[in-house]
XYZ file of C-alpha atoms in Angstrom:
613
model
C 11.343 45.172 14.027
C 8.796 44.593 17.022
C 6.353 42.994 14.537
C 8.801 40.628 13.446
C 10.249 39.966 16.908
C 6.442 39.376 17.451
C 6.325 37.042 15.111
C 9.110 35.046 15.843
C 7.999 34.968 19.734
C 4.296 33.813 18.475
C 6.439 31.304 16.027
C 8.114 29.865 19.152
C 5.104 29.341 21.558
C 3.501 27.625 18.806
C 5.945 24.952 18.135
C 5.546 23.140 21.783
C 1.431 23.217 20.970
C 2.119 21.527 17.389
C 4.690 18.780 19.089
C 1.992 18.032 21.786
C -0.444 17.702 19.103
C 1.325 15.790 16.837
C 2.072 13.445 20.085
C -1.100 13.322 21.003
C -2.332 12.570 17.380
C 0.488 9.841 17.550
C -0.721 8.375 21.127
C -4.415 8.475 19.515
C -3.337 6.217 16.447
C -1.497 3.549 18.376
C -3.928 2.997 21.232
C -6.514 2.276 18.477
C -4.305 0.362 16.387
C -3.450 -1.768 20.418
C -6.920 -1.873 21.271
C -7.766 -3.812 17.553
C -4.922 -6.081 17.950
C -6.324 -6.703 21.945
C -9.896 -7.408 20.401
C -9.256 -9.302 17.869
C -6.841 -11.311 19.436
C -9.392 -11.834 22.488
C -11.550 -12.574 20.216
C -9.765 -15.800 18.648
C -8.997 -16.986 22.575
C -12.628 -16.817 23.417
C -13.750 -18.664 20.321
C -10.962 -21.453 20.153
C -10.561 -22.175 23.917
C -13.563 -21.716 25.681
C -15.716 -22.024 23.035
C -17.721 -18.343 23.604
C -17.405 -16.021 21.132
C -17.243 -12.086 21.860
C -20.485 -11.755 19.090
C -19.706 -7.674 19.791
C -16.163 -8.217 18.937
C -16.234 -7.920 14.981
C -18.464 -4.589 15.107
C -16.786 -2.868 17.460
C -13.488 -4.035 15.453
C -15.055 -1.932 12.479
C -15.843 1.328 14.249
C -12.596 1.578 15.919
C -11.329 0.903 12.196
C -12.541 3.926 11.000
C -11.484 6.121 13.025
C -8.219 4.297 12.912
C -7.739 4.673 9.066
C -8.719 8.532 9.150
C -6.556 9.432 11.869
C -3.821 7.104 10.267
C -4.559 9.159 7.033
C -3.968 12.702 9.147
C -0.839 11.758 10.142
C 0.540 10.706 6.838
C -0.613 14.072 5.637
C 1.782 15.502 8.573
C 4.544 13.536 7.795
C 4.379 13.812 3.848
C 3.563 9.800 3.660
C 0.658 9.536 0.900
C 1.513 8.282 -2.030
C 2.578 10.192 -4.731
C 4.040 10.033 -8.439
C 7.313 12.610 -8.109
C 9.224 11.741 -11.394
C 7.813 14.480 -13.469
C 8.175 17.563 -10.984
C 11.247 16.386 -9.945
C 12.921 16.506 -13.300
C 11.135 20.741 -13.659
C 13.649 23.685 -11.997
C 13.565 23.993 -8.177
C 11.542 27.340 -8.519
C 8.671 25.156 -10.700
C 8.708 22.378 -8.377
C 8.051 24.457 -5.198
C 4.857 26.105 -7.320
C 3.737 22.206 -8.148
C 4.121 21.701 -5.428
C 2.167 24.537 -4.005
C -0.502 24.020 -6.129
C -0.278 20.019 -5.604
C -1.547 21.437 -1.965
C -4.252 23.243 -2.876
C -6.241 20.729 -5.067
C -5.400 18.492 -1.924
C -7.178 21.116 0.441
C -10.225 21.878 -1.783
C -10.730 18.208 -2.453
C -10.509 17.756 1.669
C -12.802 20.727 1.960
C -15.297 19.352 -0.550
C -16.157 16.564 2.095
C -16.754 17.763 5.162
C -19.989 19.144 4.578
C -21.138 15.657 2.538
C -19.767 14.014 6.001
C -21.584 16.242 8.031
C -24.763 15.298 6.365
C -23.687 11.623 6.415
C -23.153 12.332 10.106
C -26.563 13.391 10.454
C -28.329 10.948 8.125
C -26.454 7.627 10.112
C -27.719 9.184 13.821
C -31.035 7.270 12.664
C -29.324 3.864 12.791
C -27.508 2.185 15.123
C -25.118 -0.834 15.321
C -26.863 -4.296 16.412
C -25.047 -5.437 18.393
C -23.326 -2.642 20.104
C -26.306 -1.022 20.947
C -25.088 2.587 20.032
C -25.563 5.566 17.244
C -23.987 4.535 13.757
C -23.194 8.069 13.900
C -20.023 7.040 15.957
C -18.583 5.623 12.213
C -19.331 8.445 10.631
C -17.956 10.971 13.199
C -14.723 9.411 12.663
C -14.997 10.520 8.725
C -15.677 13.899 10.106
C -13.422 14.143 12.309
C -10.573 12.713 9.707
C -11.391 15.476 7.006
C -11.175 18.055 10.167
C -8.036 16.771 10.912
C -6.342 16.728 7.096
C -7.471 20.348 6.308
C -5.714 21.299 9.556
C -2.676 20.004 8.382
C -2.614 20.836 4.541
C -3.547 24.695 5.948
C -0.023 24.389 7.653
C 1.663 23.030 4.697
C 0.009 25.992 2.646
C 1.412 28.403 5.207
C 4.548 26.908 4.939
C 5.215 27.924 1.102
C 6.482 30.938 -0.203
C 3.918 33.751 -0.663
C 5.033 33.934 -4.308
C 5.162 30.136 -4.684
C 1.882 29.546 -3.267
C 0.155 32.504 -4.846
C 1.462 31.078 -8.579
C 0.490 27.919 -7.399
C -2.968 28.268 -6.513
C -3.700 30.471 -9.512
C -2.480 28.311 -11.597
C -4.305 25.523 -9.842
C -7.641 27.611 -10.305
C -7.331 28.334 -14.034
C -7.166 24.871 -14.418
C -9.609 23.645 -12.744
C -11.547 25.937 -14.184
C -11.286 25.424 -17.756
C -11.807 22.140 -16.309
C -15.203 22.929 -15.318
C -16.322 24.315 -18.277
C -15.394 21.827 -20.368
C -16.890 19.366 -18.190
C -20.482 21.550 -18.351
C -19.633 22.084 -22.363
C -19.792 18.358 -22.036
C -22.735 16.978 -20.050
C -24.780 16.333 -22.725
C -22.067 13.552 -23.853
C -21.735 10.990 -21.257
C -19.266 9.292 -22.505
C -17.015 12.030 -23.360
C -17.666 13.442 -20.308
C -16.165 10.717 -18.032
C -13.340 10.159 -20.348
C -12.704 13.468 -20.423
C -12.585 13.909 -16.286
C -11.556 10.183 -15.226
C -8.581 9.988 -17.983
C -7.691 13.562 -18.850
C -7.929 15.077 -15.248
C -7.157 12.252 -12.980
C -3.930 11.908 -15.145
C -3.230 15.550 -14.998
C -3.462 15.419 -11.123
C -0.947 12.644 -10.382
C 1.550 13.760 -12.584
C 1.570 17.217 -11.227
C 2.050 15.671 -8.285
C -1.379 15.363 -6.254
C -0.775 12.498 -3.624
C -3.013 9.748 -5.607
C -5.484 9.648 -3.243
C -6.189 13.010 -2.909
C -6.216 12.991 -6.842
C -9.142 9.757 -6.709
C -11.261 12.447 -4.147
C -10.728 15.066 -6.524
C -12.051 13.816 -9.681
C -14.949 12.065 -8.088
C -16.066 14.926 -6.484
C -15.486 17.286 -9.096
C -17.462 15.047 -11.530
C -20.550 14.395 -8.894
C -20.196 18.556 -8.892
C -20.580 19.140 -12.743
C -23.304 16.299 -13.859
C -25.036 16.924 -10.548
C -26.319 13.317 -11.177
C -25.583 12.582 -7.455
C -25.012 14.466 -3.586
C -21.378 14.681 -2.544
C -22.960 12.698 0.613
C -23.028 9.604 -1.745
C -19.069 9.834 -1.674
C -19.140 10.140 1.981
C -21.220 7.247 2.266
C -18.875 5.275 -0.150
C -15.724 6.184 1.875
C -16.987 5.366 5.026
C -17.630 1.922 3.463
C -14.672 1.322 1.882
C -13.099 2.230 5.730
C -15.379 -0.391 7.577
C -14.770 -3.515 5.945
C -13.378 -6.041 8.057
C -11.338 -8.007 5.772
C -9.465 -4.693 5.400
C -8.842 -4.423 9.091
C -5.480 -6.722 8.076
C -3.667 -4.073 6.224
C -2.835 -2.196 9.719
C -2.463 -5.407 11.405
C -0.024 -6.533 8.929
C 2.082 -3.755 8.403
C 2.417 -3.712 12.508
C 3.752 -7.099 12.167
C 6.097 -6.223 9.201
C 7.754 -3.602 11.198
C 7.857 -5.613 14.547
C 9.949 -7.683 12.703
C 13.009 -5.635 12.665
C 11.905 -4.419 16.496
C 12.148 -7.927 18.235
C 15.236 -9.037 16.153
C 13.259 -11.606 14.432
C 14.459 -10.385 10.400
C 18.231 -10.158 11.707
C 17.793 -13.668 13.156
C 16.296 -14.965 9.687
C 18.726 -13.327 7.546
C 21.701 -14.211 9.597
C 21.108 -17.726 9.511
C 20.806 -17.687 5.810
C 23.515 -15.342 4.811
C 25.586 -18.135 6.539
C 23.994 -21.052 4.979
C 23.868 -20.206 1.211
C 25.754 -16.798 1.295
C 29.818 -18.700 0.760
C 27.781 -19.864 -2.851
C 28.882 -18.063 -6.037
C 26.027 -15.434 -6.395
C 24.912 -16.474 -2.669
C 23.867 -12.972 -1.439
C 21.425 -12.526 -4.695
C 20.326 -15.897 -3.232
C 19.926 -14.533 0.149
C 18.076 -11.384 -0.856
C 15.677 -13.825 -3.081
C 15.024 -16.206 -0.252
C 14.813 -13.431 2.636
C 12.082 -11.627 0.576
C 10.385 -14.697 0.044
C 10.704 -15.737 3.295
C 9.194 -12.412 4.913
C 6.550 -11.510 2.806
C 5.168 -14.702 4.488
C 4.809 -12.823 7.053
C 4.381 -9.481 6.984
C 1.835 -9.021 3.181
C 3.391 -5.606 3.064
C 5.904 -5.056 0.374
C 7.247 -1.895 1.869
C 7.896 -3.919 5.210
C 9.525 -6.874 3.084
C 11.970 -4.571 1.742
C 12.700 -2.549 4.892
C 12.876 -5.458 6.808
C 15.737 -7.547 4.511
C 17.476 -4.732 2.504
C 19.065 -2.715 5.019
C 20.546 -6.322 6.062
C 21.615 -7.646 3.031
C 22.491 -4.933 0.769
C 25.554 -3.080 3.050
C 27.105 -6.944 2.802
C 26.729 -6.972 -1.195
C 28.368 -3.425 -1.562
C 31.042 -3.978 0.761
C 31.436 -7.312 -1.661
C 31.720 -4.562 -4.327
C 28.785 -5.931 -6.680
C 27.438 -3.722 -8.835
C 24.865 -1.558 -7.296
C 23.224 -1.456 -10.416
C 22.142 -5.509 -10.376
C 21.652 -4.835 -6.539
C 18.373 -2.157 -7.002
C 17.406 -4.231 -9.702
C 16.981 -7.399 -7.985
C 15.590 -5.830 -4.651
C 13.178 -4.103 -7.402
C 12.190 -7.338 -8.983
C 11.538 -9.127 -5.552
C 9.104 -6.980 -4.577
C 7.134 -7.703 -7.454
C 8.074 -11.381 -7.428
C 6.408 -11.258 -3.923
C 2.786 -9.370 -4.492
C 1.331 -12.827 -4.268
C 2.987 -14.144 -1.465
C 0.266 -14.934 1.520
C -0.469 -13.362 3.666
C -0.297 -10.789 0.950
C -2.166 -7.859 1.686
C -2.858 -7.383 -1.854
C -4.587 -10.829 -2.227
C -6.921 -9.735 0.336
C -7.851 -6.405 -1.044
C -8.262 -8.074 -4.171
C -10.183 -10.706 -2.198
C -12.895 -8.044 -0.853
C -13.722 -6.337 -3.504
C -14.144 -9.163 -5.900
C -15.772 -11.676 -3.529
C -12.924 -13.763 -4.319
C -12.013 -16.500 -2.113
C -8.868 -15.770 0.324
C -7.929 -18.385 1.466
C -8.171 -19.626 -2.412
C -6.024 -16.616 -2.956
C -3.715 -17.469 -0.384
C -3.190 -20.700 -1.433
C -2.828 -20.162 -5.383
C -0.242 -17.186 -4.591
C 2.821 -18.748 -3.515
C 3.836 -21.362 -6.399
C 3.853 -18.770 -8.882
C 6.051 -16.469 -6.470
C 8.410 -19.364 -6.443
C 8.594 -19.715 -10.369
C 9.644 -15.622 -10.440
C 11.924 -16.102 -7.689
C 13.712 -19.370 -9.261
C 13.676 -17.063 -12.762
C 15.633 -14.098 -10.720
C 18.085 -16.447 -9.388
C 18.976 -17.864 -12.381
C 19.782 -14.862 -13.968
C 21.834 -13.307 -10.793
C 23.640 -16.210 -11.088
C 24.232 -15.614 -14.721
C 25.603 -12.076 -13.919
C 27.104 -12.548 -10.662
C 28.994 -15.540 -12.761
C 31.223 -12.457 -13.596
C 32.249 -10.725 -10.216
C 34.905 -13.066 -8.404
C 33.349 -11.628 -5.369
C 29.897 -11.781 -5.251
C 29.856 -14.142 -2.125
C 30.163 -13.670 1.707
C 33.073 -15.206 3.449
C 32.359 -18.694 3.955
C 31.677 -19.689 7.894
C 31.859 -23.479 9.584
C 29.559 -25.663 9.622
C 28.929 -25.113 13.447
C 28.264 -21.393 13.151
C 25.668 -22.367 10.549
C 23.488 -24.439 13.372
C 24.359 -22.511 15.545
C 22.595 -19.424 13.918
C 19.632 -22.180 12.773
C 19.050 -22.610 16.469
C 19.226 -19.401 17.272
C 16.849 -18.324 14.239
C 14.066 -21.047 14.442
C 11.755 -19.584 16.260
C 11.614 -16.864 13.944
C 11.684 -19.316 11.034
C 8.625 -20.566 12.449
C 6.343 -17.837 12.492
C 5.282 -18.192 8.953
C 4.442 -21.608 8.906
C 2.390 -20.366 12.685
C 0.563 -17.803 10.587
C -0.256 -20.712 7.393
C -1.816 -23.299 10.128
C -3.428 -20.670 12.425
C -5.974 -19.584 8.778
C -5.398 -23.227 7.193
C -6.553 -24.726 10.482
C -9.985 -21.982 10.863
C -7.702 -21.216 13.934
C -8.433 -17.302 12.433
C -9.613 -16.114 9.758
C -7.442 -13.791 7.044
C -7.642 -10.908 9.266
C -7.157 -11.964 12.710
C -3.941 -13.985 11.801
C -1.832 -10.401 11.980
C -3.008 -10.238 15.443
C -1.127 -14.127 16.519
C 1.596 -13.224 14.388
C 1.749 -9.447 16.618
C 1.415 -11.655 20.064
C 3.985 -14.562 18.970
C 6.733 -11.659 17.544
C 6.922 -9.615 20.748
C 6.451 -12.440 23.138
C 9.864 -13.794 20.629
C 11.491 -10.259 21.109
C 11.692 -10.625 24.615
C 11.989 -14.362 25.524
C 14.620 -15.308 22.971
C 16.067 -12.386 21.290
C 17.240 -10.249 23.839
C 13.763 -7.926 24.328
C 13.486 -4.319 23.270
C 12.684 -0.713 24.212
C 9.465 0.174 24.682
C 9.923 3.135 23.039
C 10.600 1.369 20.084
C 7.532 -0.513 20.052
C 5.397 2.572 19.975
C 7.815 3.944 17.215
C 7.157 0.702 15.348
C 3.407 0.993 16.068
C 3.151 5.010 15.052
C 4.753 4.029 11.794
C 1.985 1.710 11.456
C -0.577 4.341 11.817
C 0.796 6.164 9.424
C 1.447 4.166 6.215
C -1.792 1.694 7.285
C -3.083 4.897 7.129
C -1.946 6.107 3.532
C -2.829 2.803 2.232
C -6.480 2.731 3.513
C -7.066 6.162 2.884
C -6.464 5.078 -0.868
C -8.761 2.370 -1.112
C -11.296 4.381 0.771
C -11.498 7.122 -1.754
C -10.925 4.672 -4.852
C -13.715 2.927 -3.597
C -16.084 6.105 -3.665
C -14.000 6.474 -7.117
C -15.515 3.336 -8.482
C -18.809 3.786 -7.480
C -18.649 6.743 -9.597
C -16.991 4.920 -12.555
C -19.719 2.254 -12.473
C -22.610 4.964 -11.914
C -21.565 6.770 -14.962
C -21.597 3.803 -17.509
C -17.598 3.975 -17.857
C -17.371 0.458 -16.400
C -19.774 -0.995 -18.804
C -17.655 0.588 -21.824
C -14.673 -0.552 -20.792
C -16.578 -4.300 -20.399
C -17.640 -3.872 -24.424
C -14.124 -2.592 -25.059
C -12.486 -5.769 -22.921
C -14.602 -7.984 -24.860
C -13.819 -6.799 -28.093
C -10.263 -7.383 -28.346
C -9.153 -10.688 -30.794
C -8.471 -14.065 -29.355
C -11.139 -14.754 -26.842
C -9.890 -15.335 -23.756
C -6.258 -14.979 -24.387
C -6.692 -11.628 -25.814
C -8.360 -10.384 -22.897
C -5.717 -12.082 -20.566
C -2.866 -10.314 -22.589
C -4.897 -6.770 -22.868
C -5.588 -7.235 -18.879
C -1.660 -7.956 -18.581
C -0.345 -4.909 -20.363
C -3.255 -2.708 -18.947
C -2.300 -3.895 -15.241
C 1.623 -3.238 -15.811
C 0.878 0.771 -17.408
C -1.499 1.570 -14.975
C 0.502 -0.190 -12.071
C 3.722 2.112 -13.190
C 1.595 5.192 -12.916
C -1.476 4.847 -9.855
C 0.066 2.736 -7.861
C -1.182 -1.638 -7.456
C -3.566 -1.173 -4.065
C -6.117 1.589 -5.937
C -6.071 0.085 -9.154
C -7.358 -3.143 -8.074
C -9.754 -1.321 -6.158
C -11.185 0.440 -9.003
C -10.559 -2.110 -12.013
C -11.079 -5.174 -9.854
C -15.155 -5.291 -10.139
C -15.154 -4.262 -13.714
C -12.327 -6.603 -14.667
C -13.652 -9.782 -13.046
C -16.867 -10.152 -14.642
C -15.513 -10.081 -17.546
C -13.046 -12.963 -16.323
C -16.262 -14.832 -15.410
C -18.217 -14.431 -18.960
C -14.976 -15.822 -20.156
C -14.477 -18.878 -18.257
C -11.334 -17.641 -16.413
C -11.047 -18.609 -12.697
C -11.839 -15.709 -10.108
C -8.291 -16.756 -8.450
C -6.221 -17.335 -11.840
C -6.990 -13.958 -13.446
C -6.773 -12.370 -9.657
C -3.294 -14.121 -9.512
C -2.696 -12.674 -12.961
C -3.458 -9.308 -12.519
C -1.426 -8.936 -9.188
C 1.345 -10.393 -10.618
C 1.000 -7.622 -13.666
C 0.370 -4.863 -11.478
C 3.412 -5.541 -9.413
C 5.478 -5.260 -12.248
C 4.246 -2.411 -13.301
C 4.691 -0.786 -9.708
C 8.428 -1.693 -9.914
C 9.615 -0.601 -13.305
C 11.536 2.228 -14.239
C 10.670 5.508 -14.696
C 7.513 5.810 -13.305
C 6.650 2.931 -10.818
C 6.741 4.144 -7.378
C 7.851 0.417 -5.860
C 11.276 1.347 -7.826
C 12.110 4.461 -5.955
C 11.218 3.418 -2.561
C 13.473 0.452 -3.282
C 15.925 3.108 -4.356
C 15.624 4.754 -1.076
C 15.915 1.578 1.230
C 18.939 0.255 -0.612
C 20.649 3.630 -0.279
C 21.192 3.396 -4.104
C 20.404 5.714 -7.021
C 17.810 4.956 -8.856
C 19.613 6.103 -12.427
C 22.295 3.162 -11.263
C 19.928 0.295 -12.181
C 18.111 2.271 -15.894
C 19.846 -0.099 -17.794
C 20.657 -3.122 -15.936
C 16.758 -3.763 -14.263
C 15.434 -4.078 -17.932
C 16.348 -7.944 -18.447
C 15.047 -8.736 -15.186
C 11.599 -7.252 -15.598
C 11.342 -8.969 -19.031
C 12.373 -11.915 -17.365
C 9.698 -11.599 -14.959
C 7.051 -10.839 -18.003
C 7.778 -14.010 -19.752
C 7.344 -15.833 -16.663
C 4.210 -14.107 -15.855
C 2.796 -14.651 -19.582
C 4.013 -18.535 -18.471
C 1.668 -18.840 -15.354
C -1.016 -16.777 -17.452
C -1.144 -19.113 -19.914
C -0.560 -22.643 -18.687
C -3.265 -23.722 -17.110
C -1.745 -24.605 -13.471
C 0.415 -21.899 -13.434
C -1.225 -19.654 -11.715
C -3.305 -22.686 -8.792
């Protein structure tokens, strides 16, 4: 009885040290996410208007990035934000979920685990460089990899304590006598290349996401475990391939962006949008599917993040169309449909992570992306016109004319800001990833001028969140892009570049094996690591086939997205599920016509020639 009351005591002082940590991990995360948006945005005012350019500016933007994306990746280990594929576990008894579960956390900890000594010796190995034109130890980059790992094995130990003793015991074993068998196959193997990499890449990486593994954790897992049985290269190769899939520039806009997507529902900006057209075209027979098309659209010229799209215009829209009593069914399937209507979108975060890996051209990108959103988007509203045709009330209540301008007026600025964001990287104002940072500046200074202002409070909220899934999303492409250095070291990429080539028809076989590859994979990994690990083996083989860089990229998005939002494995369709406050089994039969709707379009722009420019 003393032990326990002990325990409970012990229990009790500990919870005010975690809460100050986790604050202070917070407060850490959104000073360095304030201090890139200050630089940056410094940066543009000293180049542009009086002509002096902080030179220091972009490298000092990197460092801070790193340590930015690991401790974003820490805290969306603490609040259970990483991205993970649920379906399977979720359907097993509650008692086999919690051991999944369970065990889901131990490959996650041994994978962790597995780094920090490679990042130690990275550590070491980068205190013989230094950064130009700081002037200081490129040791300061690395340290922030260290300190990351430190940080995620801190927090995956407390979710391990957290399970049941019996849960976690069955779990881990179970864990370890697969991983095991794992390993000696893999050694059984070694002599067999080839089989070898198919055999960990497909068989385990697979094996890992299903059971639940958050997919990034599952990427570390199988590239380290390979390096581990070939022994072809030193775990401090992965370190060194994470840290520089963490300090590329052009990636610095994911965080930026996703800050900007959720300032919009901060400052009032989103409301003010949405209002204005829920009163213009909302009184229209299927007007709200026409306001839920056009708001997405409309957004995602803003913010590049789909998750902020939908968070920003569902919670608006959709409580209107179910007090309208429309079928919740069509609802989830449209929201579904217009996030992957919208990958390509600019400022689309996904066209610039397609954009740096490939060497693809942006603003190219950016300018090629947002016809072919338009043709989706025209194809959705068609057809929720077509059904809506059948619900008498599938309209909002129509409003005067005056109340119409009067909400244009009142909704202009915030109108604006995409069309501030398309002339500020049309005009070399900024480049791709500065924009987020004149978007950030013109949204708050909105927010308080001309929409009423805003807690503080809420601003850090907004900018913790930020941390956090900026965080999640980095973390993936950082360990995808130690994944496909692995792929390409082993030969894998240059069998999948015979198989590619193989297939009938040229050109138009490869586009239609790339489609249906893109959608699978896209339902299962999730779009941001795929294209970081199929992108530079795909578009070569684009190239030898004459097929535009920005074409096949649009192609592929496009493909991917669709993938991410379909039914019964694409994680896109359950986070829409979750914003719209509707149950995903509501839209299983109804979301099918859309999606083929959208693959008919996208075989359209694949195979007219300006359909995708």
């Amino acid at each position: 009885m003393q032990a326990c009351s002990a325990t409970m005591a012990s229990g009790r002082m500990r919870r005010p040290v975690a809460r100050i940590a986790d604050a202070a991990l917070d407060g850490a995360g959104v000073v360095l996410l304030a201090v890139e948006v200050l630089v940056l945005f410094a940066g543009i005012i000293a180049r542009t208007v009086f002509i002096h350019p902080l030179i220091w500016s972009t490298e000092f933007a990197r460092l801070v990035f790193v340590w930015l994306t690991m401790i974003g990746a820490a805290i969306a280990v603490r609040d259970d934000r990483h991205m993970r594929m649920t379906a399977l576990v979720h359907s097993l008894p509650a008692h086999w979920q919690a051991r999944f579960r369970a065990g889901a956390d131990v490959i996650q900890l041994a994978s962790v685990l597995a780094m920090i000594g490679p990042s130690l010796v990275f550590l070491q190995v980068e205190q013989l460089s230094s950064l130009s034109q700081l002037g200081i130890s490129s040791a300061w980059e690395a340290a922030g990899l260290v300190a990351g790992f430190a940080l995620i094995a801190l927090y995956l130990l407390r979710d391990l304590f957290a399970h049941r003793g019996g849960d976690f015991w069955r779990g881990a074993v179970g864990a370890a006598v697969i991983v095991g068998a794992a390993w000696l196959a893999g050694r059984a193997l070694a002599a067999d290349t080839l089989a070898e990499v198919i055999f960990v890449f497909i068989a385990m990486l697979f094996a890992t996401v299903l059971a639940g593994v958050p997919i990034a954790f599952a990427f570390g897992f199988c590239s380290t475990f390979y390096l581990m049985v070939t022994q072809g290269a030193p775990l401090a190769v992965m370190a060194s391939q994470v840290e520089q899939g963490t300090s590329s520039i052009i990636l610095l806009a994911v965080p930026l962006f996703v800050l900007l997507g959720g300032l919009l529902t901060v400052t009032r900006l989103a409301p003010a949008m949405m209002r204005f057209l829920t009163e213009l075209i909302g009184p229209v027979k299927g007007g709200l599917f026409y306001v839920l098309i056009g708001g997405i659209l409309l957004v995602s010229g803003i913010s590049g993040a789909k998750t902020a799209d939908l968070a920003a215009v569902a919670p608006i829209v959709v409580p209107e169309m179910k007090r309208q009593k429309i079928d919740e069914g069509h609802i989830l399937s449209v929201v579904s449909c217009c996030g992957a209507m919208a990958e390509t979108i600019p400022p689309s975060i996904v066209l610039i992570i397609i954009g740096a890996v490939t060497g693809t051209s942006i603003s190219a990108l950016f300018a090629a992306g947002l016809m072919p959103a338009i043709l989706l988007a025209v194809i959705l509203a068609l057809l929720s016109r077509i059904w809506a045709g059948a619900d008498a009330a599938a309209a909002a209540p129509r409003v005067p004319a005056r109340r119409v301008l009067r909400s244009f007026l009142h909704g202009l600025p915030a109108l604006a800001l995409p069309f501030v964001i398309r002339f500020a990287v049309i005009d070399g104002i900024a480049t791709a990833t500065e924009v987020a940072t004149i978007g950030t500046v013109y949204a708050i200074v909105l927010g308080v001028v001309f929409y009423g202002g805003f807690r503080p409070a809420a601003l850090y909220d907004c900018a913790a969140k930020a941390v956090g899934l900026s965080g999640a999303i980095m973390f993936i492409i950082a360990v995808a892009t130690a994944m496909s250095w692995t792929l390409t070291q082993s030969g894998f990429a240059d069998d999948i570049t015979r198989l590619m080539l193989a297939l009938p028809g040229g050109r138009y076989g490869f586009l239609l094996g790339s489609i249906f590859l893109m959608i699978v994979l896209g339902s299962i990994l999730e779009g941001i690591p795929i294209l970081v690990l199929f992108g530079p083996i795909l578009f070569p083989i684009a190239r030898t086939l004459h097929i535009g860089d920005v074409r096949y990229g649009i192609i592929v998005i496009l493909a991917m997205g669709i993938g991410l939002f379909a039914p019964p494995f694409g994680l896109g369709y359950y986070a829409a599920g979750i914003m719209t406050d509707i149950d995903p089994n509501r839209a299983l039969k109804t979301i099918w016509g859309y999606l083929a709707a959208l693959v008919l379009g996208l075989l359209a722009i694949a195979f007219v020639p300006w359909g995708a420019l």
